[in-house]
Amino acid sequence: MVEVAFYGDDFTGSTDALAQFTRLGFRGVLLVTMPAWDELQALARQYDVIGVAGIARSLPPDEQEAEIRPILQALRNLGPRFVQYKVCSTADSSPTVGSIGRALEVGRSIFGPAVVPILIAQPDLGRYTVFSHHFAAEAGTTHRLDRQPTMSSHPATPMHESDLRVHLANQTNLQIGALHLPSYPDLPTHDTHSTYDALVLDALTDADLQSIARTILTPPTTPAFAIGSGGLSRALALALTDPPSTHDRAGMERLGHADLVDRERRDADVVLATPTGETSNYTEASPALPCDRPDLNAAASVLAPPQLTTTPPANQVLVVSGSQSPRTAEQIAHAVAAGWRSLPLTYPPAAVSDGSPAVATEAVRALNAGAPGVVVHTGEATGQATGELLGAFSKDLAAVVRQVVHTTQVRRVVVAGGDTSGRILRELGLTGLEPFPTTPSDLSHGLALCTAIAADPQLNGLHFLLKGGQIGDPNLFDSLRHI
């Protein structure tokens, strides 16, 4: 039965959140589109964790609310213990784009007036909050958020304030307080009597997450609402169980993948369950409709799982990227040095007779000629891209993915860029993603390899890795050929 539900404000972060739970033994699924209510209930009986990947981080406040309100209402009506609004561990947001303040307002209107914990820190990614000031590592150096090279010059949400209380107060009239590290040894349980509407929580180590899990994340009523990064996801997982160590045998046995811990079987069978369709005995938590948007209810009538018995061939990889991060540029350069082809997507793109971008044909040609991988990227073109232009880039990159997987043997795709990844997967018509079992040594923190659930048989079962701009080792792309 579902214990945690979450909405991720971008797709890359959503896969990270899901991975935080599955690494501690929870069975989870990430939905790309909202299914009909009866199917959502069936999923709630199958999975411990249900996530919905969204694009709120790239939306203005009114569009953001239209996206998140019906989804949060539906997740609330499933009756989990927690509902998380998942945000980036660098607090990417502003009063006009991806407002965490608006998400806080919407959440309180749905879940009630209890104090909302806000945990942005994620120590395993080098993201720390101390006395409410946020810090983020880059290239081996930890910077205050407003001085971190990438975030201080982010093309959509440049960060000019490291005090998260001040940063969030610019996005809402609700009162933002804080709990600081020196008070953690004496932390009370969930404080429903605070004069604040939300509390920013410090965290510097995994032990701090465990302190939060034992105290603050013990709500008197359910479902409880919280906002935060993958660090919050880990804290929630810790709050729900006597935690096994990450990827230990007990946790992985719950998923049926204890063999991965010992590496006794490299090619684990992957058989994913399908919704049972049995009659629901769930009593709704409120008389409101579970989802107020008919288009979302009708978006996915069937959640058919991929039918895989072995790991698909992964000797070639396709990367499509709208990321402007220096880390992604470094990863592209490393791949090119390993023999990959790098193909820029210009705008407006050159097209072939069927209307698809010409770069897709170039990618197919390179892969069929034996290139170990191809990166199709937007270069610096998406630096100021918003709205219609961002959508156009995403549509063209999705067309590249579709043509490549339909005409080559590529079964592993990387989508880089938090703002573009969600649009690309929605363009592809995916229904959902399930975690593909890996060990901690396979991938950097913040990354999760997933298996696609889709009606298109060429996309169904495809491996996707969604990568935020600042995430991953320099050799990430080429390393995926060997996992």
CSV table of C-alpha atoms in Angstrom, one decimal:
chain,number,residue,atom,x,y,z
A,1,MET,CA,0.0,0.0,0.0
A,2,VAL,CA,1.3,3.4,-0.9
A,3,GLU,CA,3.1,5.2,2.0
A,4,VAL,CA,4.6,8.2,0.2
A,5,ALA,CA,3.4,10.1,-2.9
A,6,PHE,CA,5.3,12.9,-4.4
A,7,TYR,CA,5.2,15.5,-7.2
A,8,GLY,CA,8.5,16.4,-8.7
A,9,ASP,CA,8.8,19.9,-10.2
A,10,ASP,CA,11.2,18.6,-12.8
A,11,PHE,CA,11.8,15.2,-14.3
A,12,THR,CA,15.5,14.8,-13.5
A,13,GLY,CA,14.9,15.5,-9.8
A,14,SER,CA,11.9,13.1,-9.8
A,15,THR,CA,14.0,10.1,-10.8
A,16,ASP,CA,16.4,11.1,-8.0
A,17,ALA,CA,13.6,11.2,-5.5
A,18,LEU,CA,12.3,7.8,-6.6
A,19,ALA,CA,15.8,6.4,-6.2
A,20,GLN,CA,16.1,7.6,-2.7
A,21,PHE,CA,13.2,5.4,-1.7
A,22,THR,CA,14.1,2.3,-3.8
A,23,ARG,CA,17.6,2.3,-2.5
A,24,LEU,CA,16.1,1.7,1.0
A,25,GLY,CA,13.9,-1.1,-0.3
A,26,PHE,CA,10.7,0.6,-1.2
A,27,ARG,CA,9.0,-0.4,-4.4
A,28,GLY,CA,8.1,2.7,-6.5
A,29,VAL,CA,6.9,4.0,-9.8
A,30,LEU,CA,7.2,7.4,-11.4
A,31,LEU,CA,4.3,8.5,-13.6
A,32,VAL,CA,4.8,10.8,-16.6
A,33,THR,CA,1.1,11.4,-17.0
A,34,MET,CA,-1.7,11.0,-14.5
A,35,PRO,CA,-3.8,7.9,-15.0
A,36,ALA,CA,-7.5,7.6,-14.4
A,37,TRP,CA,-8.5,7.5,-10.8
A,38,ASP,CA,-9.2,3.8,-10.6
A,39,GLU,CA,-5.8,3.0,-12.1
A,40,LEU,CA,-4.1,5.4,-9.7
A,41,GLN,CA,-5.9,3.5,-6.8
A,42,ALA,CA,-4.7,0.2,-8.3
A,43,LEU,CA,-1.1,1.5,-8.4
A,44,ALA,CA,-1.5,2.6,-4.8
A,45,ARG,CA,-2.1,-1.0,-3.8
A,46,GLN,CA,0.9,-2.2,-5.7
A,47,TYR,CA,3.6,0.3,-4.8
A,48,ASP,CA,5.0,1.8,-1.6
A,49,VAL,CA,5.9,5.0,-3.4
A,50,ILE,CA,4.1,6.8,-6.3
A,51,GLY,CA,5.7,9.8,-7.9
A,52,VAL,CA,4.4,12.2,-10.6
A,53,ALA,CA,7.1,13.9,-12.7
A,54,GLY,CA,6.2,17.4,-13.7
A,55,ILE,CA,7.5,20.6,-15.2
A,56,ALA,CA,6.4,23.2,-12.6
A,57,ARG,CA,9.9,24.4,-12.1
A,58,SER,CA,9.8,26.1,-15.6
A,59,LEU,CA,6.3,27.5,-15.2
A,60,PRO,CA,5.0,31.0,-14.1
A,61,PRO,CA,2.9,30.8,-10.9
A,62,ASP,CA,-0.6,30.6,-12.4
A,63,GLU,CA,0.4,27.9,-14.8
A,64,GLN,CA,2.3,26.2,-12.1
A,65,GLU,CA,-0.8,26.1,-9.8
A,66,ALA,CA,-2.9,24.8,-12.7
A,67,GLU,CA,-0.4,21.9,-13.1
A,68,ILE,CA,0.1,21.0,-9.4
A,69,ARG,CA,-3.2,21.6,-7.7
A,70,PRO,CA,-5.2,18.7,-9.3
A,71,ILE,CA,-2.2,16.3,-8.9
A,72,LEU,CA,-1.6,17.1,-5.2
A,73,GLN,CA,-5.4,16.7,-4.6
A,74,ALA,CA,-5.3,13.3,-6.2
A,75,LEU,CA,-2.2,12.2,-4.3
A,76,ARG,CA,-3.8,13.4,-1.1
A,77,ASN,CA,-6.9,11.4,-1.8
A,78,LEU,CA,-4.8,8.2,-2.1
A,79,GLY,CA,-4.3,8.5,1.7
A,80,PRO,CA,-0.5,8.1,2.0
A,81,ARG,CA,1.4,9.0,5.2
A,82,PHE,CA,3.4,11.7,3.4
A,83,VAL,CA,3.0,13.8,0.2
A,84,GLN,CA,6.2,15.5,-0.9
A,85,TYR,CA,6.5,18.5,-3.3
A,86,LYS,CA,10.0,17.6,-4.6
A,87,VAL,CA,12.2,20.6,-5.6
A,88,CYS,CA,15.8,20.9,-6.7
A,89,SER,CA,18.6,20.7,-4.1
A,90,THR,CA,19.7,24.1,-5.2
A,91,ALA,CA,16.3,25.7,-4.6
A,92,ASP,CA,15.8,26.7,-8.2
A,93,SER,CA,12.9,29.1,-8.1
A,94,SER,CA,11.9,32.7,-8.2
A,95,PRO,CA,8.7,34.8,-7.7
A,96,THR,CA,8.0,34.4,-11.5
A,97,VAL,CA,9.3,30.9,-12.4
A,98,GLY,CA,8.9,27.7,-10.5
A,99,SER,CA,7.8,29.4,-7.3
A,100,ILE,CA,8.3,27.2,-4.2
A,101,GLY,CA,6.3,29.9,-2.4
A,102,ARG,CA,3.3,29.2,-4.6
A,103,ALA,CA,3.7,25.5,-4.1
A,104,LEU,CA,3.6,26.1,-0.3
A,105,GLU,CA,0.4,28.1,-0.6
A,106,VAL,CA,-1.3,25.4,-2.8
A,107,GLY,CA,-0.1,22.6,-0.5
A,108,ARG,CA,-1.5,24.3,2.7
A,109,SER,CA,-4.8,24.9,0.9
A,110,ILE,CA,-5.1,21.2,0.2
A,111,PHE,CA,-3.5,19.6,3.3
A,112,GLY,CA,-4.5,22.1,5.9
A,113,PRO,CA,-2.7,24.6,8.2
A,114,ALA,CA,-0.1,22.4,9.8
A,115,VAL,CA,3.5,23.7,9.7
A,116,VAL,CA,5.2,22.6,6.5
A,117,PRO,CA,8.8,21.3,6.8
A,118,ILE,CA,11.1,22.6,4.0
A,119,LEU,CA,14.3,20.6,3.6
A,120,ILE,CA,16.4,21.6,0.6
A,121,ALA,CA,19.7,20.1,1.8
A,122,GLN,CA,20.9,16.9,0.2
A,123,PRO,CA,24.3,15.9,1.7
A,124,ASP,CA,25.0,13.1,-0.7
A,125,LEU,CA,25.0,15.7,-3.5
A,126,GLY,CA,27.1,18.2,-1.7
A,127,ARG,CA,24.1,20.4,-0.9
A,128,TYR,CA,24.0,21.8,2.7
A,129,THR,CA,21.9,24.1,4.8
A,130,VAL,CA,23.4,25.7,7.9
A,131,PHE,CA,21.6,28.4,9.9
A,132,SER,CA,19.2,28.6,6.9
A,133,HIS,CA,22.0,29.5,4.5
A,134,HIS,CA,22.3,27.1,1.6
A,135,PHE,CA,25.6,25.8,0.1
A,136,ALA,CA,26.3,23.8,-3.0
A,137,ALA,CA,29.4,22.1,-4.2
A,138,GLU,CA,30.8,22.5,-7.7
A,139,ALA,CA,34.1,21.1,-9.1
A,140,GLY,CA,35.2,20.0,-5.6
A,141,THR,CA,34.6,23.4,-3.9
A,142,THR,CA,31.6,24.2,-1.7
A,143,HIS,CA,30.1,27.6,-2.4
A,144,ARG,CA,27.4,29.7,-0.7
A,145,LEU,CA,24.4,29.4,-3.0
A,146,ASP,CA,24.5,33.0,-4.3
A,147,ARG,CA,28.2,32.6,-5.1
A,148,GLN,CA,28.1,29.1,-6.7
A,149,PRO,CA,29.2,29.6,-10.3
A,150,THR,CA,26.4,27.8,-12.0
A,151,MET,CA,23.5,28.8,-9.8
A,152,SER,CA,24.5,32.5,-9.5
A,153,SER,CA,24.3,32.7,-13.3
A,154,HIS,CA,21.5,30.2,-13.9
A,155,PRO,CA,19.7,31.3,-17.2
A,156,ALA,CA,16.2,30.9,-15.7
A,157,THR,CA,16.5,31.3,-12.0
A,158,PRO,CA,19.8,33.0,-11.0
A,159,MET,CA,20.3,32.8,-7.2
A,160,HIS,CA,21.1,36.0,-5.5
A,161,GLU,CA,20.3,35.0,-1.9
A,162,SER,CA,21.6,32.1,0.2
A,163,ASP,CA,19.3,32.5,3.2
A,164,LEU,CA,16.4,30.2,2.2
A,165,ARG,CA,14.0,32.1,4.5
A,166,VAL,CA,14.7,35.3,2.6
A,167,HIS,CA,14.7,33.5,-0.8
A,168,LEU,CA,11.3,31.9,-0.1
A,169,ALA,CA,9.8,35.0,1.6
A,170,ASN,CA,10.2,36.8,-1.8
A,171,GLN,CA,7.8,34.2,-3.3
A,172,THR,CA,4.9,34.2,-0.7
A,173,ASN,CA,3.3,36.2,2.1
A,174,LEU,CA,3.3,33.1,4.3
A,175,GLN,CA,5.6,33.2,7.3
A,176,ILE,CA,8.8,31.3,6.9
A,177,GLY,CA,10.7,30.2,10.0
A,178,ALA,CA,13.6,27.9,10.6
A,179,LEU,CA,15.1,25.1,12.8
A,180,HIS,CA,18.9,25.2,13.1
A,181,LEU,CA,21.4,22.5,13.8
A,182,PRO,CA,22.2,23.4,17.4
A,183,SER,CA,18.6,22.7,18.4
A,184,TYR,CA,18.6,19.2,16.8
A,185,PRO,CA,19.5,17.2,19.9
A,186,ASP,CA,16.4,18.6,21.6
A,187,LEU,CA,14.1,18.6,18.6
A,188,PRO,CA,10.4,18.1,19.5
A,189,THR,CA,8.2,16.0,17.3
A,190,HIS,CA,6.2,17.7,14.5
A,191,ASP,CA,5.3,21.1,15.8
A,192,THR,CA,1.7,22.0,15.0
A,193,HIS,CA,1.7,25.1,17.2
A,194,SER,CA,4.5,27.1,15.6
A,195,THR,CA,3.7,30.7,14.7
A,196,TYR,CA,5.2,30.0,11.3
A,197,ASP,CA,3.6,28.5,8.3
A,198,ALA,CA,6.7,26.7,7.2
A,199,LEU,CA,10.1,25.9,8.7
A,200,VAL,CA,13.4,25.7,6.8
A,201,LEU,CA,15.4,22.8,8.2
A,202,ASP,CA,19.2,22.6,8.4
A,203,ALA,CA,21.2,19.5,7.3
A,204,LEU,CA,24.9,19.0,7.0
A,205,THR,CA,25.2,15.2,7.2
A,206,ASP,CA,23.2,12.1,6.8
A,207,ALA,CA,22.9,11.9,10.6
A,208,ASP,CA,21.0,15.2,10.4
A,209,LEU,CA,18.5,13.6,8.0
A,210,GLN,CA,18.1,10.8,10.5
A,211,SER,CA,17.4,13.3,13.3
A,212,ILE,CA,14.8,15.0,11.2
A,213,ALA,CA,13.3,11.6,10.3
A,214,ARG,CA,13.0,10.6,14.0
A,215,THR,CA,11.4,13.9,15.1
A,216,ILE,CA,9.9,16.4,12.7
A,217,LEU,CA,8.7,13.9,10.2
A,218,THR,CA,6.4,12.2,12.7
A,219,PRO,CA,3.1,14.0,11.9
A,220,PRO,CA,0.1,13.7,14.1
A,221,THR,CA,-2.2,13.5,11.1
A,222,THR,CA,-1.9,12.1,7.7
A,223,PRO,CA,-1.3,12.7,4.9
A,224,ALA,CA,1.3,15.2,5.9
A,225,PHE,CA,2.7,17.7,3.4
A,226,ALA,CA,6.4,18.6,3.1
A,227,ILE,CA,8.6,20.4,0.5
A,228,GLY,CA,12.2,19.4,-0.3
A,229,SER,CA,14.9,17.8,-2.3
A,230,GLY,CA,16.1,14.3,-2.6
A,231,GLY,CA,17.4,14.8,0.9
A,232,LEU,CA,13.8,15.1,2.1
A,233,SER,CA,13.0,11.9,0.2
A,234,ARG,CA,15.7,10.1,2.0
A,235,ALA,CA,14.6,11.5,5.4
A,236,LEU,CA,11.0,10.4,4.6
A,237,ALA,CA,12.2,6.9,3.8
A,238,LEU,CA,14.2,6.8,7.0
A,239,ALA,CA,11.1,7.9,8.9
A,240,LEU,CA,9.1,5.0,7.5
A,241,THR,CA,11.4,2.2,8.4
A,242,ASP,CA,14.2,1.0,10.6
A,243,PRO,CA,16.6,2.0,7.8
A,244,PRO,CA,18.9,-0.6,6.2
A,245,SER,CA,22.1,0.8,4.9
A,246,THR,CA,21.9,2.0,1.3
A,247,HIS,CA,21.6,-1.0,-1.0
A,248,ASP,CA,22.0,-3.6,1.8
A,249,ARG,CA,20.7,-7.1,1.3
A,250,ALA,CA,17.5,-6.6,3.5
A,251,GLY,CA,16.5,-3.5,1.6
A,252,MET,CA,17.2,-5.0,-1.9
A,253,GLU,CA,15.5,-8.3,-1.0
A,254,ARG,CA,12.3,-6.3,-0.7
A,255,LEU,CA,12.7,-5.4,-4.4
A,256,GLY,CA,13.9,-8.9,-5.4
A,257,HIS,CA,17.4,-7.7,-6.3
A,258,ALA,CA,19.6,-8.9,-3.5
A,259,ASP,CA,21.8,-10.5,-6.2
A,260,LEU,CA,22.9,-7.0,-7.2
A,261,VAL,CA,24.5,-6.5,-3.8
A,262,ASP,CA,26.8,-9.5,-4.3
A,263,ARG,CA,27.1,-9.2,-8.1
A,264,GLU,CA,26.4,-12.9,-8.2
A,265,ARG,CA,24.1,-12.3,-11.3
A,266,ARG,CA,25.1,-9.4,-13.5
A,267,ASP,CA,22.0,-9.7,-15.7
A,268,ALA,CA,19.1,-9.7,-13.3
A,269,ASP,CA,15.7,-10.6,-14.6
A,270,VAL,CA,13.4,-7.6,-14.8
A,271,VAL,CA,9.8,-8.4,-14.7
A,272,LEU,CA,7.5,-5.5,-13.8
A,273,ALA,CA,4.1,-6.0,-12.4
A,274,THR,CA,0.9,-4.6,-14.1
A,275,PRO,CA,-2.0,-3.0,-12.3
A,276,THR,CA,-4.5,-5.6,-11.1
A,277,GLY,CA,-7.6,-3.7,-12.0
A,278,GLU,CA,-9.3,-5.1,-9.0
A,279,THR,CA,-12.2,-3.2,-7.4
A,280,SER,CA,-11.1,-0.5,-5.0
A,281,ASN,CA,-12.2,-0.5,-1.4
A,282,TYR,CA,-10.6,2.9,-0.8
A,283,THR,CA,-12.7,5.5,0.9
A,284,GLU,CA,-11.9,9.0,-0.3
A,285,ALA,CA,-10.4,11.4,2.2
A,286,SER,CA,-12.7,14.2,1.0
A,287,PRO,CA,-15.8,14.6,-1.2
A,288,ALA,CA,-13.7,16.5,-3.8
A,289,LEU,CA,-13.1,14.8,-7.1
A,290,PRO,CA,-9.8,13.0,-7.0
A,291,CYS,CA,-8.5,15.0,-9.9
A,292,ASP,CA,-10.2,18.1,-11.2
A,293,ARG,CA,-8.7,18.1,-14.7
A,294,PRO,CA,-10.4,15.6,-17.1
A,295,ASP,CA,-7.4,15.8,-19.4
A,296,LEU,CA,-5.2,14.4,-16.7
A,297,ASN,CA,-7.7,11.7,-15.8
A,298,ALA,CA,-7.8,10.6,-19.5
A,299,ALA,CA,-4.1,11.0,-20.1
A,300,ALA,CA,-3.2,7.4,-19.5
A,301,SER,CA,-5.8,4.7,-19.8
A,302,VAL,CA,-3.4,1.8,-19.6
A,303,LEU,CA,-0.2,1.5,-17.6
A,304,ALA,CA,1.3,-1.5,-19.4
A,305,PRO,CA,4.7,-2.5,-18.0
A,306,PRO,CA,7.8,-3.3,-20.2
A,307,GLN,CA,8.2,-7.0,-20.7
A,308,LEU,CA,12.0,-7.6,-20.3
A,309,THR,CA,13.8,-10.8,-19.4
A,310,THR,CA,17.4,-9.6,-19.7
A,311,THR,CA,19.3,-6.3,-19.8
A,312,PRO,CA,18.8,-4.8,-23.3
A,313,PRO,CA,21.9,-4.2,-25.4
A,314,ALA,CA,23.6,-1.0,-24.1
A,315,ASN,CA,26.8,-0.9,-26.2
A,316,GLN,CA,25.5,2.3,-27.9
A,317,VAL,CA,23.9,5.3,-26.1
A,318,LEU,CA,22.0,8.4,-27.3
A,319,VAL,CA,22.2,11.6,-25.3
A,320,VAL,CA,19.9,14.5,-26.0
A,321,SER,CA,20.7,17.7,-24.1
A,322,GLY,CA,19.1,21.1,-23.5
A,323,SER,CA,21.4,21.7,-20.5
A,324,GLN,CA,23.5,24.8,-20.2
A,325,SER,CA,25.6,23.6,-17.3
A,326,PRO,CA,29.4,23.6,-17.5
A,327,ARG,CA,29.3,20.0,-16.0
A,328,THR,CA,27.2,18.8,-19.0
A,329,ALA,CA,29.6,20.5,-21.4
A,330,GLU,CA,32.5,18.7,-19.7
A,331,GLN,CA,30.6,15.4,-20.0
A,332,ILE,CA,30.0,16.0,-23.7
A,333,ALA,CA,33.7,16.8,-24.2
A,334,HIS,CA,34.6,13.6,-22.4
A,335,ALA,CA,32.3,11.6,-24.6
A,336,VAL,CA,33.7,13.1,-27.8
A,337,ALA,CA,37.2,12.2,-26.6
A,338,ALA,CA,36.0,8.6,-26.3
A,339,GLY,CA,34.9,8.6,-29.9
A,340,TRP,CA,31.3,9.8,-29.7
A,341,ARG,CA,29.7,12.2,-32.3
A,342,SER,CA,28.5,15.6,-31.1
A,343,LEU,CA,25.7,17.1,-33.2
A,344,PRO,CA,24.4,20.6,-32.4
A,345,LEU,CA,20.7,21.2,-32.9
A,346,THR,CA,20.2,24.7,-34.3
A,347,TYR,CA,17.0,26.7,-34.3
A,348,PRO,CA,15.1,26.8,-36.4
A,349,PRO,CA,16.4,23.3,-37.2
A,350,ALA,CA,17.1,22.0,-40.7
A,351,ALA,CA,14.5,19.5,-41.6
A,352,VAL,CA,14.2,16.5,-44.0
A,353,SER,CA,11.2,15.7,-46.2
A,354,ASP,CA,9.1,14.1,-43.4
A,355,GLY,CA,9.5,17.2,-41.2
A,356,SER,CA,11.9,15.6,-38.7
A,357,PRO,CA,15.1,17.5,-37.8
A,358,ALA,CA,17.9,16.6,-40.1
A,359,VAL,CA,20.2,16.1,-37.1
A,360,ALA,CA,18.1,12.9,-36.3
A,361,THR,CA,19.2,11.5,-39.6
A,362,GLU,CA,22.8,12.4,-38.9
A,363,ALA,CA,22.6,10.7,-35.5
A,364,VAL,CA,21.2,7.5,-37.1
A,365,ARG,CA,23.9,7.5,-39.7
A,366,ALA,CA,26.6,7.9,-37.1
A,367,LEU,CA,25.3,5.1,-34.9
A,368,ASN,CA,24.8,2.7,-37.8
A,369,ALA,CA,28.4,3.5,-38.8
A,370,GLY,CA,29.5,2.2,-35.4
A,371,ALA,CA,29.9,5.3,-33.2
A,372,PRO,CA,29.8,4.3,-29.5
A,373,GLY,CA,27.3,7.1,-28.9
A,374,VAL,CA,25.8,10.3,-30.1
A,375,VAL,CA,25.1,13.6,-28.3
A,376,VAL,CA,22.5,15.9,-29.8
A,377,HIS,CA,22.6,19.1,-27.9
A,378,THR,CA,21.4,22.7,-28.1
A,379,GLY,CA,24.7,24.3,-27.4
A,380,GLU,CA,24.1,27.7,-25.9
A,381,ALA,CA,20.9,28.2,-27.7
A,382,THR,CA,18.6,27.4,-24.8
A,383,GLY,CA,20.4,29.8,-22.5
A,384,GLN,CA,17.5,32.3,-22.5
A,385,ALA,CA,14.9,29.9,-23.9
A,386,THR,CA,11.5,29.9,-22.3
A,387,GLY,CA,7.9,29.2,-23.3
A,388,GLU,CA,7.5,28.5,-27.0
A,389,LEU,CA,11.2,28.3,-27.8
A,390,LEU,CA,11.9,25.8,-25.0
A,391,GLY,CA,8.9,23.8,-26.2
A,392,ALA,CA,10.2,23.8,-29.7
A,393,PHE,CA,13.6,22.5,-28.7
A,394,SER,CA,12.1,19.8,-26.6
A,395,LYS,CA,9.8,18.7,-29.4
A,396,ASP,CA,12.8,18.4,-31.8
A,397,LEU,CA,14.9,16.5,-29.3
A,398,ALA,CA,12.0,14.1,-28.7
A,399,ALA,CA,11.8,13.6,-32.5
A,400,VAL,CA,15.5,12.7,-32.5
A,401,VAL,CA,14.9,10.1,-29.7
A,402,ARG,CA,12.0,8.6,-31.5
A,403,GLN,CA,13.8,8.3,-34.9
A,404,VAL,CA,16.9,6.8,-33.3
A,405,VAL,CA,15.2,4.1,-31.3
A,406,HIS,CA,12.9,3.2,-34.2
A,407,THR,CA,15.8,2.8,-36.7
A,408,THR,CA,18.8,1.6,-34.6
A,409,GLN,CA,19.7,-0.9,-31.9
A,410,VAL,CA,20.0,1.9,-29.2
A,411,ARG,CA,18.1,1.0,-26.1
A,412,ARG,CA,19.6,3.4,-23.6
A,413,VAL,CA,18.9,7.2,-23.7
A,414,VAL,CA,20.2,10.0,-21.6
A,415,VAL,CA,18.1,13.2,-21.4
A,416,ALA,CA,20.1,16.1,-19.9
A,417,GLY,CA,18.6,19.3,-18.6
A,418,GLY,CA,16.0,19.7,-15.9
A,419,ASP,CA,13.7,22.1,-17.8
A,420,THR,CA,13.8,20.2,-21.1
A,421,SER,CA,13.7,16.6,-19.8
A,422,GLY,CA,10.1,16.7,-18.8
A,423,ARG,CA,8.9,18.2,-22.0
A,424,ILE,CA,10.8,15.6,-24.0
A,425,LEU,CA,9.4,12.7,-22.1
A,426,ARG,CA,5.9,14.1,-22.4
A,427,GLU,CA,6.4,14.6,-26.2
A,428,LEU,CA,7.4,10.9,-26.4
A,429,GLY,CA,4.2,9.9,-24.8
A,430,LEU,CA,5.7,7.8,-21.9
A,431,THR,CA,3.3,6.7,-19.2
A,432,GLY,CA,5.8,6.1,-16.5
A,433,LEU,CA,9.2,5.0,-15.3
A,434,GLU,CA,10.4,2.2,-13.0
A,435,PRO,CA,13.9,2.1,-11.4
A,436,PHE,CA,16.3,-0.3,-13.1
A,437,PRO,CA,18.4,-2.0,-10.5
A,438,THR,CA,22.0,-0.7,-10.2
A,439,THR,CA,24.5,-0.7,-7.4
A,440,PRO,CA,26.0,2.4,-5.7
A,441,SER,CA,29.2,2.1,-7.7
A,442,ASP,CA,27.3,2.2,-11.1
A,443,LEU,CA,26.1,5.8,-10.9
A,444,SER,CA,26.8,9.1,-9.2
A,445,HIS,CA,24.5,10.3,-6.5
A,446,GLY,CA,21.5,12.1,-7.9
A,447,LEU,CA,21.2,9.7,-10.9
A,448,ALA,CA,18.8,6.8,-11.5
A,449,LEU,CA,18.6,4.5,-14.5
A,450,CYS,CA,14.9,3.8,-15.2
A,451,THR,CA,12.9,1.6,-17.5
A,452,ALA,CA,10.2,3.2,-19.6
A,453,ILE,CA,6.5,2.2,-19.6
A,454,ALA,CA,5.0,3.3,-22.9
A,455,ALA,CA,2.4,2.2,-25.5
A,456,ASP,CA,4.9,2.5,-28.3
A,457,PRO,CA,6.6,-0.9,-28.4
A,458,GLN,CA,9.9,0.7,-29.4
A,459,LEU,CA,9.9,3.0,-26.4
A,460,ASN,CA,8.4,0.5,-24.0
A,461,GLY,CA,11.3,-1.0,-22.0
A,462,LEU,CA,13.8,1.6,-23.1
A,463,HIS,CA,16.3,2.6,-20.5
A,464,PHE,CA,16.3,6.3,-19.7
A,465,LEU,CA,18.6,8.3,-17.5
A,466,LEU,CA,17.5,11.8,-16.7
A,467,LYS,CA,20.3,14.1,-15.7
A,468,GLY,CA,20.2,17.5,-14.1
A,469,GLY,CA,22.8,19.9,-15.4
A,470,GLN,CA,25.2,19.8,-12.5
A,471,ILE,CA,25.0,16.1,-11.8
A,472,GLY,CA,27.3,13.2,-12.8
A,473,ASP,CA,30.9,12.4,-13.3
A,474,PRO,CA,32.8,13.6,-16.4
A,475,ASN,CA,32.7,10.1,-17.9
A,476,LEU,CA,29.0,9.6,-17.2
A,477,PHE,CA,27.8,9.2,-20.8
A,478,ASP,CA,30.4,6.7,-21.9
A,479,SER,CA,30.1,4.8,-18.6
A,480,LEU,CA,26.5,3.9,-19.4
A,481,ARG,CA,27.6,1.7,-22.2
A,482,HIS,CA,29.1,-0.7,-19.5
A,483,ILE,CA,26.4,-0.8,-16.8
